[in-house]
XYZ file of C-alpha atoms in Angstrom:
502
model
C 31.998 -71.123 -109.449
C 32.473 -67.933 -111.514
C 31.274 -68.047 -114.983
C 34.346 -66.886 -117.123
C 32.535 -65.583 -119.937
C 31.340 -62.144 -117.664
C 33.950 -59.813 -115.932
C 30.855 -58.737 -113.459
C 28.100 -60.648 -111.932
C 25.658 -59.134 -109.383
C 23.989 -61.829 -107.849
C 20.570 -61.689 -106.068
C 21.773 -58.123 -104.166
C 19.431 -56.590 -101.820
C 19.828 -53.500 -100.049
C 17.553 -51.709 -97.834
C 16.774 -48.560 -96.395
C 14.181 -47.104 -93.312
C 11.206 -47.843 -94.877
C 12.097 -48.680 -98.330
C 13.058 -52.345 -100.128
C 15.576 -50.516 -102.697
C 16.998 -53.413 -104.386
C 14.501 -57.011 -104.263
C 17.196 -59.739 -105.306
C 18.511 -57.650 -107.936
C 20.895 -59.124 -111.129
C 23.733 -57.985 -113.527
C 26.182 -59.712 -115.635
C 28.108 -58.030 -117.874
C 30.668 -59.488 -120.970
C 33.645 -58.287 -121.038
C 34.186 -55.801 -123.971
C 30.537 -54.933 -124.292
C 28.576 -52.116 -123.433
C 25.548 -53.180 -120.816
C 22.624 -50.939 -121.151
C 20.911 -50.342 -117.236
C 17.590 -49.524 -117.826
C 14.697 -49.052 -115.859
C 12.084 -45.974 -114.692
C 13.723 -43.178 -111.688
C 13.657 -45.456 -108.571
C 14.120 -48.559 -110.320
C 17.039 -49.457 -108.507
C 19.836 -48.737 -111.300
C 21.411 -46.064 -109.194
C 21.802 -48.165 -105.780
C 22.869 -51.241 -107.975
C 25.722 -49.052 -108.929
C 26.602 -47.542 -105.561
C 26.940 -51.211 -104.196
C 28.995 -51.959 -107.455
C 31.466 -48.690 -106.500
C 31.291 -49.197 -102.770
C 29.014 -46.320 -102.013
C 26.689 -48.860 -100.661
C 27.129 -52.044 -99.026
C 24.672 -55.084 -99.920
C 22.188 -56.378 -97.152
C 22.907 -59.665 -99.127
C 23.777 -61.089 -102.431
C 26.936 -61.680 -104.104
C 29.715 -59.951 -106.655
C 31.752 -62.222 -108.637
C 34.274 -59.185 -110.128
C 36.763 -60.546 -113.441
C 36.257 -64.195 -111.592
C 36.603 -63.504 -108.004
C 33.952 -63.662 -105.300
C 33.965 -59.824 -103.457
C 32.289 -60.523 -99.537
C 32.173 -56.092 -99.591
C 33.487 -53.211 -101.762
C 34.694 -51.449 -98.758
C 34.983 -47.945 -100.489
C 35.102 -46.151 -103.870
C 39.034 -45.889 -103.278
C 38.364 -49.581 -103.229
C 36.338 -49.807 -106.262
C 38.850 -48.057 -108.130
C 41.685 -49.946 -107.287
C 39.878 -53.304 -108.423
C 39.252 -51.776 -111.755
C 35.804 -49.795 -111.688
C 35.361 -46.581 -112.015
C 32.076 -44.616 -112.150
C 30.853 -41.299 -114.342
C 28.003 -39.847 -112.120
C 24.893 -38.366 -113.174
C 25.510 -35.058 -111.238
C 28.603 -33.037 -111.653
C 30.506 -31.616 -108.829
C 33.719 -30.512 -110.058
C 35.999 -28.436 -107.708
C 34.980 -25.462 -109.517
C 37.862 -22.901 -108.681
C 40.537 -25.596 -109.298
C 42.641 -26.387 -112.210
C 40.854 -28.842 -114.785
C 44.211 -30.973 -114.279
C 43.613 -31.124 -110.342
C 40.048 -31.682 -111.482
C 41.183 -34.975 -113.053
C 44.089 -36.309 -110.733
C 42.417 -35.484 -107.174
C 43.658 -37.629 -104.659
C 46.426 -39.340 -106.686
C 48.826 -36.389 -107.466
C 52.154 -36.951 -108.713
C 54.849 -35.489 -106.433
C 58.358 -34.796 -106.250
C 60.531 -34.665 -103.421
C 57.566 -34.824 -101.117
C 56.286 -31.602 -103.375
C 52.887 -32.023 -106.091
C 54.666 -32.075 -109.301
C 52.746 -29.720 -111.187
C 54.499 -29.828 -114.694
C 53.992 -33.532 -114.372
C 50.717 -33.180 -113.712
C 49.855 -31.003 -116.929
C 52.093 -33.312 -118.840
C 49.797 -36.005 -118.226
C 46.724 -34.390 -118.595
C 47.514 -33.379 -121.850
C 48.601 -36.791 -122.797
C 45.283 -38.426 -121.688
C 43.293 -35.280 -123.736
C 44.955 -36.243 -126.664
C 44.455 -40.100 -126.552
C 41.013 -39.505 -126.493
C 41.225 -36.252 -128.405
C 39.964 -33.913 -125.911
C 40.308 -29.848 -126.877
C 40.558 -28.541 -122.565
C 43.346 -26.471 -121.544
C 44.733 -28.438 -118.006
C 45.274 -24.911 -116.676
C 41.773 -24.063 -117.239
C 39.408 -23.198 -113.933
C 36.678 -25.589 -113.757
C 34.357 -22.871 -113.098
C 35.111 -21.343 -116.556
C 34.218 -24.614 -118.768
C 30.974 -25.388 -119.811
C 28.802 -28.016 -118.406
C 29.120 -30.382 -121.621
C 33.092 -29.912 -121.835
C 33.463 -30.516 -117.545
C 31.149 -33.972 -118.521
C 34.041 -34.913 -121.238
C 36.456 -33.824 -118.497
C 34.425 -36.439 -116.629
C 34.717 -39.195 -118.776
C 38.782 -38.711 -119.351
C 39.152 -39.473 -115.645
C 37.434 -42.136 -115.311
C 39.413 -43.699 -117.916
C 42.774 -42.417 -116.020
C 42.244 -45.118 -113.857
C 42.689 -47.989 -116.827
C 39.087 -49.493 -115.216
C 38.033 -52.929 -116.683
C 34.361 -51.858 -115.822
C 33.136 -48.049 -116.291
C 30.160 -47.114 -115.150
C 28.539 -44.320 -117.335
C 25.436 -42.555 -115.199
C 23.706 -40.459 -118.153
C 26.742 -39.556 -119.609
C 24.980 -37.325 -122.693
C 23.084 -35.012 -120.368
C 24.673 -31.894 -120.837
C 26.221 -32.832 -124.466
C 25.735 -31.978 -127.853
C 24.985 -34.033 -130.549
C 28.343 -33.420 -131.637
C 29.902 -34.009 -128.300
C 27.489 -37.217 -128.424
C 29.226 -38.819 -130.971
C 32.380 -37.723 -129.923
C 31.661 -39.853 -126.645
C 30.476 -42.716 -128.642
C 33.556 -42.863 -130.553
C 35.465 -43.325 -126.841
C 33.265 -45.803 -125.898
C 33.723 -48.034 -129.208
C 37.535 -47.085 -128.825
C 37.020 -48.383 -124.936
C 35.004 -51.443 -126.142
C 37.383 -52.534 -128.882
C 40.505 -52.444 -125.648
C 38.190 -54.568 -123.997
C 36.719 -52.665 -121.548
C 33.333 -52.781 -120.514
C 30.307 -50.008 -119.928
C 27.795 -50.192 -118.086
C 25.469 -47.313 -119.032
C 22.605 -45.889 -117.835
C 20.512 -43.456 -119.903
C 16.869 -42.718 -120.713
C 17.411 -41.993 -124.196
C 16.270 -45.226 -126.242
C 17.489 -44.019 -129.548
C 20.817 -44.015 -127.736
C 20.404 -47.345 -126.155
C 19.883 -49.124 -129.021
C 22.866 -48.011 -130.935
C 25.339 -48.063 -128.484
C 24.676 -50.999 -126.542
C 25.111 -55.037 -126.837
C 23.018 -56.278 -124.021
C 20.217 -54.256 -122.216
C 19.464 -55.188 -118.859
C 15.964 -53.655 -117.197
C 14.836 -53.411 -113.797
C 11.812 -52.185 -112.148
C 10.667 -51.305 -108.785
C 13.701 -52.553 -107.389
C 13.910 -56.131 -109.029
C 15.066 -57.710 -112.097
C 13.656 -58.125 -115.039
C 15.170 -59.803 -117.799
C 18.328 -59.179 -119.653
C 18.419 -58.836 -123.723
C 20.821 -58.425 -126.578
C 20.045 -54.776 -127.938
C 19.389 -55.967 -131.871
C 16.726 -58.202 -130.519
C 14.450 -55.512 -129.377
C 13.033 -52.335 -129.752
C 11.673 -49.099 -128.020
C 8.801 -50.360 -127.516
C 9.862 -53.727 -126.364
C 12.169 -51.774 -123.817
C 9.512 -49.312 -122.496
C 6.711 -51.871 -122.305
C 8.778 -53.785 -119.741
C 10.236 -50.440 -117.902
C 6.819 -49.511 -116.831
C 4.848 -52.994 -116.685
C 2.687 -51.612 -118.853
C 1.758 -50.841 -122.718
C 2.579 -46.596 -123.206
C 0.860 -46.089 -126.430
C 1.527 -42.063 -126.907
C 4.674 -40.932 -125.322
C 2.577 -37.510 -124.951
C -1.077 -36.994 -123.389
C -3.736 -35.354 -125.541
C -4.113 -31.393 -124.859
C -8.137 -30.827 -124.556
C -7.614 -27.268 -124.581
C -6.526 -24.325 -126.626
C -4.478 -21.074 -125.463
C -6.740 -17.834 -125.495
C -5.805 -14.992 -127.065
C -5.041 -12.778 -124.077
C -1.786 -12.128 -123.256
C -0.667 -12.890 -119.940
C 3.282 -11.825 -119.906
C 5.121 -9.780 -122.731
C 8.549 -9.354 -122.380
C 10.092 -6.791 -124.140
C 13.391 -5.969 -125.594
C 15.363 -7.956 -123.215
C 19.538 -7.273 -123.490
C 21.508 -9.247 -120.704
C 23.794 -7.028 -118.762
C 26.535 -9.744 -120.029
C 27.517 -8.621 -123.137
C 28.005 -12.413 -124.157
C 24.329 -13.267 -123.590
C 20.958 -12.498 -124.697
C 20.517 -9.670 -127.337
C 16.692 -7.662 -127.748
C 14.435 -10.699 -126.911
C 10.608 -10.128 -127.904
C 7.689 -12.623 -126.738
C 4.393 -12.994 -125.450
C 2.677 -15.569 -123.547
C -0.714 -16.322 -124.343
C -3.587 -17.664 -121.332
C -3.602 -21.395 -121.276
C -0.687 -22.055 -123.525
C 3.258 -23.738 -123.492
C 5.432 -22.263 -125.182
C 8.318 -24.002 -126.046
C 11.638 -22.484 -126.118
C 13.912 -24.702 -128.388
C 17.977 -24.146 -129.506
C 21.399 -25.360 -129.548
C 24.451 -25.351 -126.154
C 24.986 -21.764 -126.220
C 21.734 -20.532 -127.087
C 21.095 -18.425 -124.003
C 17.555 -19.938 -122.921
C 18.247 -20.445 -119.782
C 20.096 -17.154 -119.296
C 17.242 -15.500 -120.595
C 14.333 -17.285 -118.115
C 16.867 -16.340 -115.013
C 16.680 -13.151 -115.990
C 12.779 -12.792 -116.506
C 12.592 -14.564 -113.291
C 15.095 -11.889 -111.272
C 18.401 -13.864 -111.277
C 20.750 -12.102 -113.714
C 20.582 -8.868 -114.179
C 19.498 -6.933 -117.480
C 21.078 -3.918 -119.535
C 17.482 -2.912 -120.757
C 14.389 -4.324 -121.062
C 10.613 -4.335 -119.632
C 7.876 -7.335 -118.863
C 4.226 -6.477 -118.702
C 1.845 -8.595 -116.628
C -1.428 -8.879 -117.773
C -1.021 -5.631 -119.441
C 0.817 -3.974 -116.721
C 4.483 -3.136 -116.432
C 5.844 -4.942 -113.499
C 9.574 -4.653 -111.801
C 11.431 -8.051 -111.308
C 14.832 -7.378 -109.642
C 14.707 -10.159 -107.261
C 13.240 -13.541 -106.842
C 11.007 -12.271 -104.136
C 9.768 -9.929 -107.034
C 9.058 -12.607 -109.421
C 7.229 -14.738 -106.700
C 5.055 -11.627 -105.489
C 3.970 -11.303 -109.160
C 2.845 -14.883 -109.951
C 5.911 -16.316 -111.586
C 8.144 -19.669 -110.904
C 10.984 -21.448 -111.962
C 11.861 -24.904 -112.073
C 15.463 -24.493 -112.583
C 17.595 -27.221 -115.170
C 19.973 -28.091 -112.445
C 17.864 -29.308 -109.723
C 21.115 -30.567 -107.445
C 22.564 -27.578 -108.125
C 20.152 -25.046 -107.575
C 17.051 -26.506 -107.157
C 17.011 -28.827 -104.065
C 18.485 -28.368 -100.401
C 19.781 -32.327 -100.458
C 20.069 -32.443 -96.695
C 16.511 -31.065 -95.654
C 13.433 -33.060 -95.794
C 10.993 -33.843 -98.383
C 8.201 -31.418 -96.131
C 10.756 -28.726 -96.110
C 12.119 -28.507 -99.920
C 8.205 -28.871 -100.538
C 6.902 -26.295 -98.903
C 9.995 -23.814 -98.828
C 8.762 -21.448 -101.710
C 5.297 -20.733 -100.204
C 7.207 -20.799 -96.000
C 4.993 -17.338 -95.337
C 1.539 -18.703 -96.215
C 2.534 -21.698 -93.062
C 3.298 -19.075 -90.439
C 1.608 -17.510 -87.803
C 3.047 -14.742 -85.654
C 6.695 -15.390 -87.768
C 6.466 -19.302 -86.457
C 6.155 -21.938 -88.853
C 2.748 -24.205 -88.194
C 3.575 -27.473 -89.222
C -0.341 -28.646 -88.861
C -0.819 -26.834 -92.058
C 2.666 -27.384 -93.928
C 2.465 -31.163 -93.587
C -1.371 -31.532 -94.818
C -0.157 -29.189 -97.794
C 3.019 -31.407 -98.716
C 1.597 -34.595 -98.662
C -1.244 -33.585 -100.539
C 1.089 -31.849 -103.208
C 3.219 -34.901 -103.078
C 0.440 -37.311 -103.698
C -0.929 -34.953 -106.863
C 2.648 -35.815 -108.132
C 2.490 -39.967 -107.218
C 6.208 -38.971 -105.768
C 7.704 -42.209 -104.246
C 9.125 -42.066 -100.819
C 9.131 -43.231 -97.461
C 7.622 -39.880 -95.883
C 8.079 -36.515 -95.541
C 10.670 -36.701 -92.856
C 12.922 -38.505 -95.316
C 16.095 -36.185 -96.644
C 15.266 -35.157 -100.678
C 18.502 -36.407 -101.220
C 17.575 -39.934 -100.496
C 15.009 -40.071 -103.296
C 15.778 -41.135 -107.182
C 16.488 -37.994 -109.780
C 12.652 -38.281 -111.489
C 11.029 -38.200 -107.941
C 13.326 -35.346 -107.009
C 11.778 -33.446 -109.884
C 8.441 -33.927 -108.912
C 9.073 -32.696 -105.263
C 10.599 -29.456 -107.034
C 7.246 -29.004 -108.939
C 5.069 -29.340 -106.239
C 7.125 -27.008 -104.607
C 5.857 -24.448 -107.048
C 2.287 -25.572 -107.278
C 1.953 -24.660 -103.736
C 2.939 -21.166 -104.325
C -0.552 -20.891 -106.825
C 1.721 -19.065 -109.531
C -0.097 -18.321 -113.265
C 2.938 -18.389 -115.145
C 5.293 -21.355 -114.379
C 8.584 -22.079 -116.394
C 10.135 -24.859 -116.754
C 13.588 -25.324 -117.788
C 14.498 -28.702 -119.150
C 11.412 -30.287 -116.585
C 12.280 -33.812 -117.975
C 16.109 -34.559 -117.902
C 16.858 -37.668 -116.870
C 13.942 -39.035 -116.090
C 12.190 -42.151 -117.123
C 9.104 -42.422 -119.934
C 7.112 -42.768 -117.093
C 7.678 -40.026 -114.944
C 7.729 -38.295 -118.376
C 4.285 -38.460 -118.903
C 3.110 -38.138 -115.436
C 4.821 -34.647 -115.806
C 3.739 -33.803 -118.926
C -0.173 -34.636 -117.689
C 0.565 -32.138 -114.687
C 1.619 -29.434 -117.184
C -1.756 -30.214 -118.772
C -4.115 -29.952 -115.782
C -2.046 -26.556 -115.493
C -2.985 -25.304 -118.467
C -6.616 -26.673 -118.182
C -7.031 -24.044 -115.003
C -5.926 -21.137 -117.091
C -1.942 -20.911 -115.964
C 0.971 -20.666 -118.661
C 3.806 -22.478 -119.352
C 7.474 -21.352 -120.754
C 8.800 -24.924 -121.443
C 12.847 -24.850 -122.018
C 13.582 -28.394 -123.466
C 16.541 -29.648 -125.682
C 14.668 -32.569 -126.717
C 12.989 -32.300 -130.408
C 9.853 -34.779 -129.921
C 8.737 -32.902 -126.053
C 9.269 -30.044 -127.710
C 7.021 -30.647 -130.168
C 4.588 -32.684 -128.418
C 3.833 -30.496 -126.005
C 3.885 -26.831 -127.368
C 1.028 -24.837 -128.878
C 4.205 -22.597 -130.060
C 8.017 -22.916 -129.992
C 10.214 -19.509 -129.815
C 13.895 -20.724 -131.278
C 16.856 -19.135 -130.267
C 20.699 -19.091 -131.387
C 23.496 -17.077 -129.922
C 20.899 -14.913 -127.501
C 19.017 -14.218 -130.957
C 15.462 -14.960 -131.313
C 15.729 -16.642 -134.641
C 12.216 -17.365 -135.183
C 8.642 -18.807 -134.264
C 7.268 -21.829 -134.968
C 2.773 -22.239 -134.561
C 1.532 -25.960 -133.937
C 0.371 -26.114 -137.418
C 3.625 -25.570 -138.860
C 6.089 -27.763 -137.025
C 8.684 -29.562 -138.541
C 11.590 -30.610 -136.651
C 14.217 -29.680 -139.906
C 12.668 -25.685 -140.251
C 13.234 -25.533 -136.483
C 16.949 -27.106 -136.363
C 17.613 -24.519 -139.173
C 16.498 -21.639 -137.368
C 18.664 -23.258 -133.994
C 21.711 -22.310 -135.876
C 20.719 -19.835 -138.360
C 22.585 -16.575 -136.675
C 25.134 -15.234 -137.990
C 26.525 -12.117 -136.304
């Protein structure tokens, strides 16, 4: 019999796939009117727990007791939803040249004789924007709305549906800190209706002040489940990994040289909203950080050194030499590569193989005659794959198939085949687990050990500073300032974040 004191219990739930054990007896209960913090290291199992939860998946075995009644199968998500759980995903895919109001209402329109009622529709948009005190215009294009306000959009819909259970997949991604709190606010105001959360994230400092239980999982089984104000972040990542992780950051052995290896000079976006006379230069051997608010153009910028958006003036000098970047061909020829922020986006190619988004970057070194010889691309992908301790069945398997953290380290050795000096790396560890964390941020090191550079884009405070030698801050396409090793100090570099003023 049920235990009435959870709404949820996931009982003992395997699920498998060709050549993987993705959930080992796997458990969840959740309270009712509590958040549940999922935690666990990319590949844990969180993510396939959730799709059997939202009927995305369907359970080899195991049980679900759901608000006191035994579920044999959650058919569908159309099922899910109509039980009462809805589900925030990780990845965005909004119907970008849509209406923010279609946006939120897909597939359950209101109509009028046999018509979509339109005004309706806006009408009630604009009533569940202001319950939760939302600033979107309905009529907006999805395609116009930033990333961090299309999350929010997100979040609204999934309460549309009046869910008993919400399931929140790294819901502060592409936030704020403002927009951060703004969320937590909606979740205490969901809590306090009764409602419960269960959300995922890799930021501790967030799990232990939102959350009232934490439940971890690794390598596909359960671990234990604890009240959050019993235990700490070290407590939590100890039992994430299996292991004790002393320093969240490896120690750099080596120091940049003083040779310049790319200088980019008075960079101006052709969009007059973007990047304004941008100055920098990259030293042999070194990361440099490039740190900053939503809005402050970094990635803009990088796409542009790298060939994707084009300039109104500007020039980049390779090793001393001016060079021409108008494509991404260009960028490649001259030693350059870019591990983009949105890796579902624009980064992987979900439905081809691991061996094929591996090796796809460096495709003319593997042919002969025009004819791709897969004797040398597979011995090149493995090997690239192993460097990276990526996790997956083989190299026939679909990239899609793999967890978020292991998809990033496919996309890395991607570019490590190519044998580029001067990588970039724009946000290289969002959301992924402490774990994978550090493996990455060793890889960057035995990078920089073989004399390559690194541009490092990152909106978190601590990688940025433990792992630049220097840290170029931006606001509003400005560069506001630079910030040496010696002198780092997370308060001088917030200031400078938002110190423009046009």
């Amino acid at each position: 019999m049920a235990d009435t004191k959870y709404v949820l219990e996931m009982n003992d739930i395997v699920k498998r796939f060709p050549g993987v054990l993705a959930l080992d007896h796997a458990n969840l209960k959740v309270r009712p009117g509590t958040v549940h913090a999922l935690m666990g290291e990319n590949g844990a199992g969180k993510s396939t727990l959730m799709k059997c939860l939202f009927g995305l998946y369907h359970p080899d075995e195991g049980e679900i007791i759901f608000d006191g009644k035994k579920v044999t199968d959650i058919p569908s998500t159309k099922a899910a939803l109509a039980m009462g759980i809805s589900m925030i995903h990780q990845e965005l895919h909004p119907i970008r040249f849509r209406p923010i109001m279609e946006n939120v209402w897909i597939g359950r329109f209101p109509t009028k004789f046999g018509f979509v009622d339109h005004e309706k529709m806006r009408r009630d948009t604009e009533e569940l924007f202001k319950k939760i005190g939302l600033d979107v215009d309905p009529l907006a294009i999805a395609k116009t709305v930033s990333a961090s306000k299309l999350q929010l959009v997100e979040i609204a819909r999934a309460i549309s549906y009046d869910a008993k259970i919400i399931i929140m997949d790294e819901p502060t991604s592409s936030l704020t800190e403002n927009e951060v709190e703004y969320l937590f606010k909606i979740i205490n105001q969901l809590r306090d209706e009764g409602r419960s959360i269960i959300y995922i994230s890799h930021k501790m400092e967030e799990i232990l002040r939102i959350s009232d239980d934490v439940t971890i999982m690794r390598d596909g089984k359960y671990v234990g489940t604890w009240q959050a104000k019993d235990i700490d972040e070290d407590f939590i990542i100890r039992n994430m990994v299996g292991r004790d992780l002393t320093n969240r950051f490896p120690e750099k052995t080596t120091k940049p040289s003083d040779e310049v290896v790319l200088k980019v000079s008075n960079f101006t976006s052709a969009d007059p909203r973007s990047f304004v006379n941008v100055n920098f230069e990259l030293h042999r051997g070194e990361i440099l950080g490039i740190g900053g608010l939503v809005g402050a153009q970094r990635t803009e910028l990088v796409e542009s050194i790298f060939g994707l958006r084009p300039l109104k003036s500007g020039e980049i000098y390779k090793n001393g030499k001016k060079i021409s970047i108008k494509s991404v061909r260009d960028a490649k020829r001259n030693g350059l590569a870019l591990l983009t922020e949105e890796r579902r986006q624009n980064g992987i190619f979900g439905i081809l193989s691991i061996l094929d988004n591996t090796v796809i970057a460096a495709q003319d070194s593997f042919a002969r005659m025009g004819v791709l010889d897969d004797s040398r691309r597979e011995p090149s992908a493995k090997d690239a794959c192993g460097e990276l301790n990526v996790k997956m069945p083989g190299l026939a398997t679909p990239i899609k198939d793999l967890s978020g953290g292991n998809q990033q380290k496919v996309l890395i050795a991607r570019w490590l085949l190519t044998n580029s000096d001067i990588l970039i790396f724009d946000e290289p560890t969002r959301g992924i687990d402490v774990g994978a964390k550090y493996e990455i941020y060793t890889l960057m090191l035995d990078q920089i050990a073989q004399g390559k550079s690194i541009i490092m884009i990152s909106s978190e405070m601590p990688e940025l500073l433990g792992m630049s030698d220097r840290i170029m801050v931006m606001c509003e396409g400005h560069v506001t300032g630079f910030v040496d090793k010696a002198n780092f100090n997370q308060v001088e570099i917030m200031r400078l974040a938002s110190s423009f003023t046009k």
